[in-house]
């Protein structure tokens, strides 16, 4: 019998019950996707749900990928502003 990796209620996957999380591989954005994301970020730093859904569909990304990209970009932007 094959042993299945158990999924916890939190959605985390564990290997051999040792508490190591299986993570999704890091998203690699194409240059066209990055260009469009950066362009949109210059217009607005926050996207409403319909805007996020539309942008994700246009770029072939998930809404979560777009949301997290914007979160990370805002964080980096604030850090740069703080440094002067």
Backbone as XML, in Angstrom:
<?xml version="1.0"?>
<chain id="A" units="angstrom">
  <residue number="1" name="UNK">
    <atom name="N" x="0.823" y="-1.191" z="0.000"/>
    <atom name="CA" x="0.000" y="0.000" z="0.000"/>
    <atom name="C" x="0.861" y="1.247" z="0.000"/>
  </residue>
  <residue number="2" name="UNK">
    <atom name="N" x="0.380" y="2.250" z="-0.761"/>
    <atom name="CA" x="1.094" y="3.517" z="-0.765"/>
    <atom name="C" x="0.679" y="4.331" z="0.445"/>
  </residue>
  <residue number="3" name="UNK">
    <atom name="N" x="1.644" y="4.986" z="1.050"/>
    <atom name="CA" x="1.343" y="5.826" z="2.197"/>
    <atom name="C" x="1.052" y="7.233" z="1.713"/>
  </residue>
  <residue number="4" name="UNK">
    <atom name="N" x="-0.101" y="7.757" z="2.100"/>
    <atom name="CA" x="-0.469" y="9.100" z="1.677"/>
    <atom name="C" x="0.034" y="10.123" z="2.684"/>
  </residue>
  <residue number="5" name="UNK">
    <atom name="N" x="0.373" y="11.309" z="2.163"/>
    <atom name="CA" x="0.789" y="12.387" z="3.046"/>
    <atom name="C" x="-0.462" y="13.018" z="3.636"/>
  </residue>
  <residue number="6" name="UNK">
    <atom name="N" x="-0.596" y="13.042" z="4.953"/>
    <atom name="CA" x="-1.816" y="13.577" z="5.556"/>
    <atom name="C" x="-1.892" y="15.094" z="5.456"/>
  </residue>
  <residue number="7" name="UNK">
    <atom name="N" x="-3.083" y="15.596" z="5.176"/>
    <atom name="CA" x="-3.308" y="17.036" z="5.159"/>
    <atom name="C" x="-3.958" y="17.421" z="6.476"/>
  </residue>
  <residue number="8" name="UNK">
    <atom name="N" x="-3.449" y="18.439" z="7.086"/>
    <atom name="CA" x="-3.992" y="18.912" z="8.353"/>
    <atom name="C" x="-5.148" y="19.871" z="8.083"/>
  </residue>
  <residue number="9" name="UNK">
    <atom name="N" x="-6.001" y="20.109" z="9.083"/>
    <atom name="CA" x="-7.125" y="21.040" z="8.883"/>
    <atom name="C" x="-6.675" y="22.427" z="8.441"/>
  </residue>
  <residue number="10" name="UNK">
    <atom name="N" x="-5.482" y="22.816" z="8.831"/>
    <atom name="CA" x="-4.976" y="24.143" z="8.435"/>
    <atom name="C" x="-4.547" y="24.177" z="6.971"/>
  </residue>
  <residue number="11" name="UNK">
    <atom name="N" x="-4.570" y="23.036" z="6.301"/>
    <atom name="CA" x="-4.173" y="22.979" z="4.896"/>
    <atom name="C" x="-2.698" y="22.681" z="4.708"/>
  </residue>
  <residue number="12" name="UNK">
    <atom name="N" x="-1.959" y="22.545" z="5.808"/>
    <atom name="CA" x="-0.538" y="22.240" z="5.703"/>
    <atom name="C" x="-0.353" y="20.758" z="5.439"/>
  </residue>
  <residue number="13" name="UNK">
    <atom name="N" x="0.660" y="20.434" z="4.693"/>
    <atom name="CA" x="0.997" y="19.032" z="4.459"/>
    <atom name="C" x="2.213" y="18.688" z="5.289"/>
  </residue>
  <residue number="14" name="UNK">
    <atom name="N" x="2.201" y="17.514" z="5.876"/>
    <atom name="CA" x="3.326" y="17.091" z="6.701"/>
    <atom name="C" x="3.976" y="15.864" z="6.069"/>
  </residue>
  <residue number="15" name="UNK">
    <atom name="N" x="5.287" y="15.758" z="6.209"/>
    <atom name="CA" x="6.019" y="14.605" z="5.707"/>
    <atom name="C" x="6.392" y="13.736" z="6.897"/>
  </residue>
  <residue number="16" name="UNK">
    <atom name="N" x="5.980" y="12.482" z="6.867"/>
    <atom name="CA" x="6.305" y="11.531" z="7.928"/>
    <atom name="C" x="5.948" y="12.050" z="9.322"/>
  </residue>
  <residue number="17" name="UNK">
    <atom name="N" x="4.989" y="12.941" z="9.399"/>
    <atom name="CA" x="4.558" y="13.480" z="10.679"/>
    <atom name="C" x="5.625" y="14.301" z="11.390"/>
  </residue>
  <residue number="18" name="UNK">
    <atom name="N" x="6.651" y="14.753" z="10.671"/>
    <atom name="CA" x="7.776" y="15.441" z="11.307"/>
    <atom name="C" x="7.605" y="16.958" z="11.358"/>
  </residue>
  <residue number="19" name="UNK">
    <atom name="N" x="6.502" y="17.462" z="10.867"/>
    <atom name="CA" x="6.257" y="18.890" z="10.995"/>
    <atom name="C" x="6.897" y="19.764" z="9.939"/>
  </residue>
  <residue number="20" name="UNK">
    <atom name="N" x="7.429" y="19.179" z="8.885"/>
    <atom name="CA" x="7.975" y="20.007" z="7.811"/>
    <atom name="C" x="6.858" y="20.334" z="6.833"/>
  </residue>
  <residue number="21" name="UNK">
    <atom name="N" x="6.746" y="21.612" z="6.503"/>
    <atom name="CA" x="5.699" y="22.026" z="5.567"/>
    <atom name="C" x="6.158" y="21.786" z="4.127"/>
  </residue>
  <residue number="22" name="UNK">
    <atom name="N" x="5.255" y="21.305" z="3.308"/>
    <atom name="CA" x="5.509" y="21.259" z="1.870"/>
    <atom name="C" x="5.047" y="22.602" z="1.319"/>
  </residue>
  <residue number="23" name="UNK">
    <atom name="N" x="5.942" y="23.315" z="0.689"/>
    <atom name="CA" x="5.580" y="24.628" z="0.169"/>
    <atom name="C" x="5.435" y="24.568" z="-1.338"/>
  </residue>
  <residue number="24" name="UNK">
    <atom name="N" x="4.546" y="25.391" z="-1.847"/>
    <atom name="CA" x="4.420" y="25.504" z="-3.300"/>
    <atom name="C" x="5.685" y="26.180" z="-3.823"/>
  </residue>
  <residue number="25" name="UNK">
    <atom name="N" x="6.092" y="25.818" z="-5.028"/>
    <atom name="CA" x="7.289" y="26.479" z="-5.563"/>
    <atom name="C" x="7.030" y="27.978" z="-5.774"/>
  </residue>
  <residue number="26" name="UNK">
    <atom name="N" x="8.087" y="28.744" z="-5.678"/>
    <atom name="CA" x="7.995" y="30.195" z="-5.833"/>
    <atom name="C" x="7.514" y="30.542" z="-7.238"/>
  </residue>
  <residue number="27" name="UNK">
    <atom name="N" x="6.617" y="31.505" z="-7.332"/>
    <atom name="CA" x="6.081" y="31.923" z="-8.631"/>
    <atom name="C" x="7.141" y="32.715" z="-9.384"/>
  </residue>
  <residue number="28" name="UNK">
    <atom name="N" x="7.366" y="32.335" z="-10.619"/>
    <atom name="CA" x="8.277" y="33.075" z="-11.489"/>
    <atom name="C" x="7.417" y="33.870" z="-12.464"/>
  </residue>
  <residue number="29" name="UNK">
    <atom name="N" x="7.478" y="35.190" z="-12.351"/>
    <atom name="CA" x="6.681" y="36.056" z="-13.204"/>
    <atom name="C" x="7.444" y="36.359" z="-14.485"/>
  </residue>
  <residue number="30" name="UNK">
    <atom name="N" x="6.735" y="36.369" z="-15.603"/>
    <atom name="CA" x="7.373" y="36.724" z="-16.871"/>
    <atom name="C" x="7.621" y="38.232" z="-16.881"/>
  </residue>
  <residue number="31" name="UNK">
    <atom name="N" x="8.477" y="38.682" z="-17.792"/>
    <atom name="CA" x="8.780" y="40.115" z="-17.861"/>
    <atom name="C" x="7.531" y="40.916" z="-18.237"/>
  </residue>
  <residue number="32" name="UNK">
    <atom name="N" x="6.670" y="40.337" z="-19.065"/>
    <atom name="CA" x="5.430" y="41.029" z="-19.438"/>
    <atom name="C" x="4.495" y="41.149" z="-18.241"/>
  </residue>
  <residue number="33" name="UNK">
    <atom name="N" x="4.411" y="40.096" z="-17.439"/>
    <atom name="CA" x="3.578" y="40.137" z="-16.239"/>
    <atom name="C" x="4.108" y="41.188" z="-15.259"/>
  </residue>
  <residue number="34" name="UNK">
    <atom name="N" x="5.415" y="41.203" z="-15.053"/>
    <atom name="CA" x="6.018" y="42.175" z="-14.139"/>
    <atom name="C" x="5.808" y="43.603" z="-14.627"/>
  </residue>
  <residue number="35" name="UNK">
    <atom name="N" x="5.929" y="43.788" z="-15.928"/>
    <atom name="CA" x="5.728" y="45.119" z="-16.501"/>
    <atom name="C" x="4.294" y="45.600" z="-16.247"/>
  </residue>
  <residue number="36" name="UNK">
    <atom name="N" x="3.327" y="44.718" z="-16.475"/>
    <atom name="CA" x="1.928" y="45.076" z="-16.266"/>
    <atom name="C" x="1.632" y="45.313" z="-14.784"/>
  </residue>
  <residue number="37" name="UNK">
    <atom name="N" x="2.187" y="44.470" z="-13.915"/>
    <atom name="CA" x="1.977" y="44.628" z="-12.474"/>
    <atom name="C" x="2.584" y="45.943" z="-11.976"/>
  </residue>
  <residue number="38" name="UNK">
    <atom name="N" x="3.801" y="46.244" z="-12.396"/>
    <atom name="CA" x="4.453" y="47.487" z="-11.984"/>
    <atom name="C" x="3.710" y="48.714" z="-12.503"/>
  </residue>
  <residue number="39" name="UNK">
    <atom name="N" x="3.232" y="48.625" z="-13.736"/>
    <atom name="CA" x="2.485" y="49.720" z="-14.335"/>
    <atom name="C" x="1.203" y="49.997" z="-13.535"/>
  </residue>
  <residue number="40" name="UNK">
    <atom name="N" x="0.514" y="48.917" z="-13.171"/>
    <atom name="CA" x="-0.725" y="49.056" z="-12.399"/>
    <atom name="C" x="-0.432" y="49.578" z="-10.995"/>
  </residue>
  <residue number="41" name="UNK">
    <atom name="N" x="0.695" y="49.156" z="-10.419"/>
    <atom name="CA" x="1.079" y="49.617" z="-9.083"/>
    <atom name="C" x="1.338" y="51.118" z="-9.083"/>
  </residue>
  <residue number="42" name="UNK">
    <atom name="N" x="1.897" y="51.633" z="-10.172"/>
    <atom name="CA" x="2.144" y="53.077" z="-10.270"/>
    <atom name="C" x="0.834" y="53.857" z="-10.312"/>
  </residue>
  <residue number="43" name="UNK">
    <atom name="N" x="-0.215" y="53.241" z="-10.876"/>
    <atom name="CA" x="-1.528" y="53.895" z="-10.925"/>
    <atom name="C" x="-2.187" y="53.860" z="-9.556"/>
  </residue>
  <residue number="44" name="UNK">
    <atom name="N" x="-2.167" y="52.697" z="-8.924"/>
    <atom name="CA" x="-2.771" y="52.531" z="-7.611"/>
    <atom name="C" x="-2.067" y="51.420" z="-6.847"/>
  </residue>
  <residue number="45" name="UNK">
    <atom name="N" x="-1.865" y="51.652" z="-5.553"/>
    <atom name="CA" x="-1.178" y="50.657" z="-4.748"/>
    <atom name="C" x="-2.126" y="49.611" z="-4.185"/>
  </residue>
  <residue number="46" name="UNK">
    <atom name="N" x="-3.423" y="49.865" z="-4.295"/>
    <atom name="CA" x="-4.421" y="48.931" z="-3.776"/>
    <atom name="C" x="-5.435" y="48.604" z="-4.858"/>
  </residue>
  <residue number="47" name="UNK">
    <atom name="N" x="-5.761" y="47.327" z="-5.004"/>
    <atom name="CA" x="-6.733" y="46.886" z="-5.998"/>
    <atom name="C" x="-8.016" y="46.425" z="-5.313"/>
  </residue>
  <residue number="48" name="UNK">
    <atom name="N" x="-9.152" y="46.819" z="-5.881"/>
    <atom name="CA" x="-10.432" y="46.285" z="-5.430"/>
    <atom name="C" x="-10.555" y="44.860" z="-5.989"/>
  </residue>
  <residue number="49" name="UNK">
    <atom name="N" x="-11.437" y="44.080" z="-5.391"/>
    <atom name="CA" x="-11.611" y="42.685" z="-5.824"/>
    <atom name="C" x="-11.845" y="42.538" z="-7.327"/>
  </residue>
  <residue number="50" name="UNK">
    <atom name="N" x="-12.779" y="43.302" z="-7.912"/>
    <atom name="CA" x="-12.997" y="43.135" z="-9.359"/>
    <atom name="C" x="-11.766" y="43.502" z="-10.196"/>
  </residue>
  <residue number="51" name="UNK">
    <atom name="N" x="-11.032" y="44.528" z="-9.745"/>
    <atom name="CA" x="-9.807" y="44.929" z="-10.458"/>
    <atom name="C" x="-8.759" y="43.820" z="-10.384"/>
  </residue>
  <residue number="52" name="UNK">
    <atom name="N" x="-8.646" y="43.226" z="-9.199"/>
    <atom name="CA" x="-7.680" y="42.139" z="-9.010"/>
    <atom name="C" x="-8.048" y="40.943" z="-9.878"/>
  </residue>
  <residue number="53" name="UNK">
    <atom name="N" x="-9.325" y="40.614" z="-9.921"/>
    <atom name="CA" x="-9.783" y="39.477" z="-10.726"/>
    <atom name="C" x="-9.504" y="39.728" z="-12.205"/>
  </residue>
  <residue number="54" name="UNK">
    <atom name="N" x="-9.766" y="40.945" z="-12.640"/>
    <atom name="CA" x="-9.550" y="41.296" z="-14.060"/>
    <atom name="C" x="-8.063" y="41.241" z="-14.417"/>
  </residue>
  <residue number="55" name="UNK">
    <atom name="N" x="-7.234" y="41.829" z="-13.565"/>
    <atom name="CA" x="-5.792" y="41.836" z="-13.818"/>
    <atom name="C" x="-5.227" y="40.417" z="-13.822"/>
  </residue>
  <residue number="56" name="UNK">
    <atom name="N" x="-5.663" y="39.605" z="-12.876"/>
    <atom name="CA" x="-5.200" y="38.218" z="-12.807"/>
    <atom name="C" x="-5.569" y="37.459" z="-14.077"/>
  </residue>
  <residue number="57" name="UNK">
    <atom name="N" x="-6.798" y="37.650" z="-14.542"/>
    <atom name="CA" x="-7.259" y="36.970" z="-15.759"/>
    <atom name="C" x="-6.452" y="37.428" z="-16.973"/>
  </residue>
  <residue number="58" name="UNK">
    <atom name="N" x="-6.191" y="38.716" z="-17.051"/>
    <atom name="CA" x="-5.424" y="39.263" z="-18.179"/>
    <atom name="C" x="-4.009" y="38.694" z="-18.225"/>
  </residue>
  <residue number="59" name="UNK">
    <atom name="N" x="-3.425" y="38.510" z="-17.051"/>
    <atom name="CA" x="-2.019" y="38.099" z="-16.980"/>
    <atom name="C" x="-1.825" y="36.590" z="-16.844"/>
  </residue>
  <residue number="60" name="UNK">
    <atom name="N" x="-2.919" y="35.850" z="-16.715"/>
    <atom name="CA" x="-2.800" y="34.400" z="-16.557"/>
    <atom name="C" x="-2.272" y="34.003" z="-15.195"/>
  </residue>
  <residue number="61" name="UNK">
    <atom name="N" x="-2.597" y="34.800" z="-14.183"/>
    <atom name="CA" x="-2.184" y="34.516" z="-12.813"/>
    <atom name="C" x="-3.424" y="34.266" z="-11.963"/>
  </residue>
  <residue number="62" name="UNK">
    <atom name="N" x="-3.223" y="33.742" z="-10.773"/>
    <atom name="CA" x="-4.355" y="33.599" z="-9.860"/>
    <atom name="C" x="-4.521" y="34.929" z="-9.113"/>
  </residue>
  <residue number="63" name="UNK">
    <atom name="N" x="-5.712" y="35.117" z="-8.557"/>
    <atom name="CA" x="-5.953" y="36.339" z="-7.783"/>
    <atom name="C" x="-5.028" y="36.401" z="-6.571"/>
  </residue>
  <residue number="64" name="UNK">
    <atom name="N" x="-4.751" y="35.243" z="-6.001"/>
    <atom name="CA" x="-3.858" y="35.194" z="-4.845"/>
    <atom name="C" x="-2.447" y="35.644" z="-5.220"/>
  </residue>
  <residue number="65" name="UNK">
    <atom name="N" x="-1.978" y="35.233" z="-6.388"/>
    <atom name="CA" x="-0.649" y="35.648" z="-6.838"/>
    <atom name="C" x="-0.583" y="37.156" z="-7.011"/>
  </residue>
  <residue number="66" name="UNK">
    <atom name="N" x="-1.637" y="37.735" z="-7.578"/>
    <atom name="CA" x="-1.679" y="39.190" z="-7.772"/>
    <atom name="C" x="-1.740" y="39.890" z="-6.410"/>
  </residue>
  <residue number="67" name="UNK">
    <atom name="N" x="-2.588" y="39.390" z="-5.534"/>
    <atom name="CA" x="-2.738" y="39.983" z="-4.200"/>
    <atom name="C" x="-1.402" y="39.992" z="-3.458"/>
  </residue>
  <residue number="68" name="UNK">
    <atom name="N" x="-0.723" y="38.862" z="-3.459"/>
    <atom name="CA" x="0.545" y="38.762" z="-2.733"/>
    <atom name="C" x="1.626" y="39.613" z="-3.383"/>
  </residue>
  <residue number="69" name="UNK">
    <atom name="N" x="1.637" y="39.680" z="-4.710"/>
    <atom name="CA" x="2.613" y="40.532" z="-5.392"/>
    <atom name="C" x="2.420" y="41.977" z="-4.950"/>
  </residue>
  <residue number="70" name="UNK">
    <atom name="N" x="1.178" y="42.442" z="-4.895"/>
    <atom name="CA" x="0.894" y="43.815" z="-4.472"/>
    <atom name="C" x="1.281" y="44.030" z="-3.005"/>
  </residue>
  <residue number="71" name="UNK">
    <atom name="N" x="1.011" y="43.048" z="-2.153"/>
    <atom name="CA" x="1.394" y="43.160" z="-0.744"/>
    <atom name="C" x="2.910" y="43.310" z="-0.611"/>
  </residue>
  <residue number="72" name="UNK">
    <atom name="N" x="3.632" y="42.454" z="-1.330"/>
    <atom name="CA" x="5.096" y="42.501" z="-1.278"/>
    <atom name="C" x="5.635" y="43.810" z="-1.840"/>
  </residue>
  <residue number="73" name="UNK">
    <atom name="N" x="5.033" y="44.272" z="-2.914"/>
    <atom name="CA" x="5.474" y="45.510" z="-3.552"/>
    <atom name="C" x="5.236" y="46.710" z="-2.636"/>
  </residue>
  <residue number="74" name="UNK">
    <atom name="N" x="4.082" y="46.740" z="-1.963"/>
    <atom name="CA" x="3.802" y="47.830" z="-1.018"/>
    <atom name="C" x="4.814" y="47.821" z="0.120"/>
  </residue>
  <residue number="75" name="UNK">
    <atom name="N" x="5.131" y="46.632" z="0.599"/>
    <atom name="CA" x="6.095" y="46.499" z="1.688"/>
    <atom name="C" x="7.469" y="47.016" z="1.264"/>
  </residue>
  <residue number="76" name="UNK">
    <atom name="N" x="7.921" y="46.636" z="0.085"/>
    <atom name="CA" x="9.207" y="47.089" z="-0.424"/>
    <atom name="C" x="9.198" y="48.597" z="-0.645"/>
  </residue>
  <residue number="77" name="UNK">
    <atom name="N" x="8.099" y="49.127" z="-1.158"/>
    <atom name="CA" x="7.959" y="50.549" z="-1.438"/>
    <atom name="C" x="8.056" y="51.353" z="-0.133"/>
  </residue>
  <residue number="78" name="UNK">
    <atom name="N" x="7.355" y="50.898" z="0.903"/>
    <atom name="CA" x="7.385" y="51.575" z="2.205"/>
    <atom name="C" x="8.788" y="51.519" z="2.828"/>
  </residue>
  <residue number="79" name="UNK">
    <atom name="N" x="9.452" y="50.394" z="2.647"/>
    <atom name="CA" x="10.806" y="50.236" z="3.175"/>
    <atom name="C" x="11.756" y="51.221" z="2.503"/>
  </residue>
  <residue number="80" name="UNK">
    <atom name="N" x="11.623" y="51.393" z="1.206"/>
    <atom name="CA" x="12.474" y="52.330" z="0.464"/>
    <atom name="C" x="12.185" y="53.761" z="0.915"/>
  </residue>
  <residue number="81" name="UNK">
    <atom name="N" x="10.906" y="54.088" z="1.082"/>
    <atom name="CA" x="10.545" y="55.432" z="1.542"/>
    <atom name="C" x="11.114" y="55.716" z="2.927"/>
  </residue>
  <residue number="82" name="UNK">
    <atom name="N" x="11.090" y="54.728" z="3.789"/>
    <atom name="CA" x="11.582" y="54.867" z="5.152"/>
    <atom name="C" x="13.088" y="55.163" z="5.172"/>
  </residue>
  <residue number="83" name="UNK">
    <atom name="N" x="13.802" y="54.531" z="4.233"/>
    <atom name="CA" x="15.255" y="54.719" z="4.158"/>
    <atom name="C" x="15.624" y="56.091" z="3.628"/>
  </residue>
  <residue number="84" name="UNK">
    <atom name="N" x="14.672" y="56.716" z="2.944"/>
    <atom name="CA" x="14.929" y="58.065" z="2.433"/>
    <atom name="C" x="15.255" y="58.005" z="0.983"/>
  </residue>
</chain>
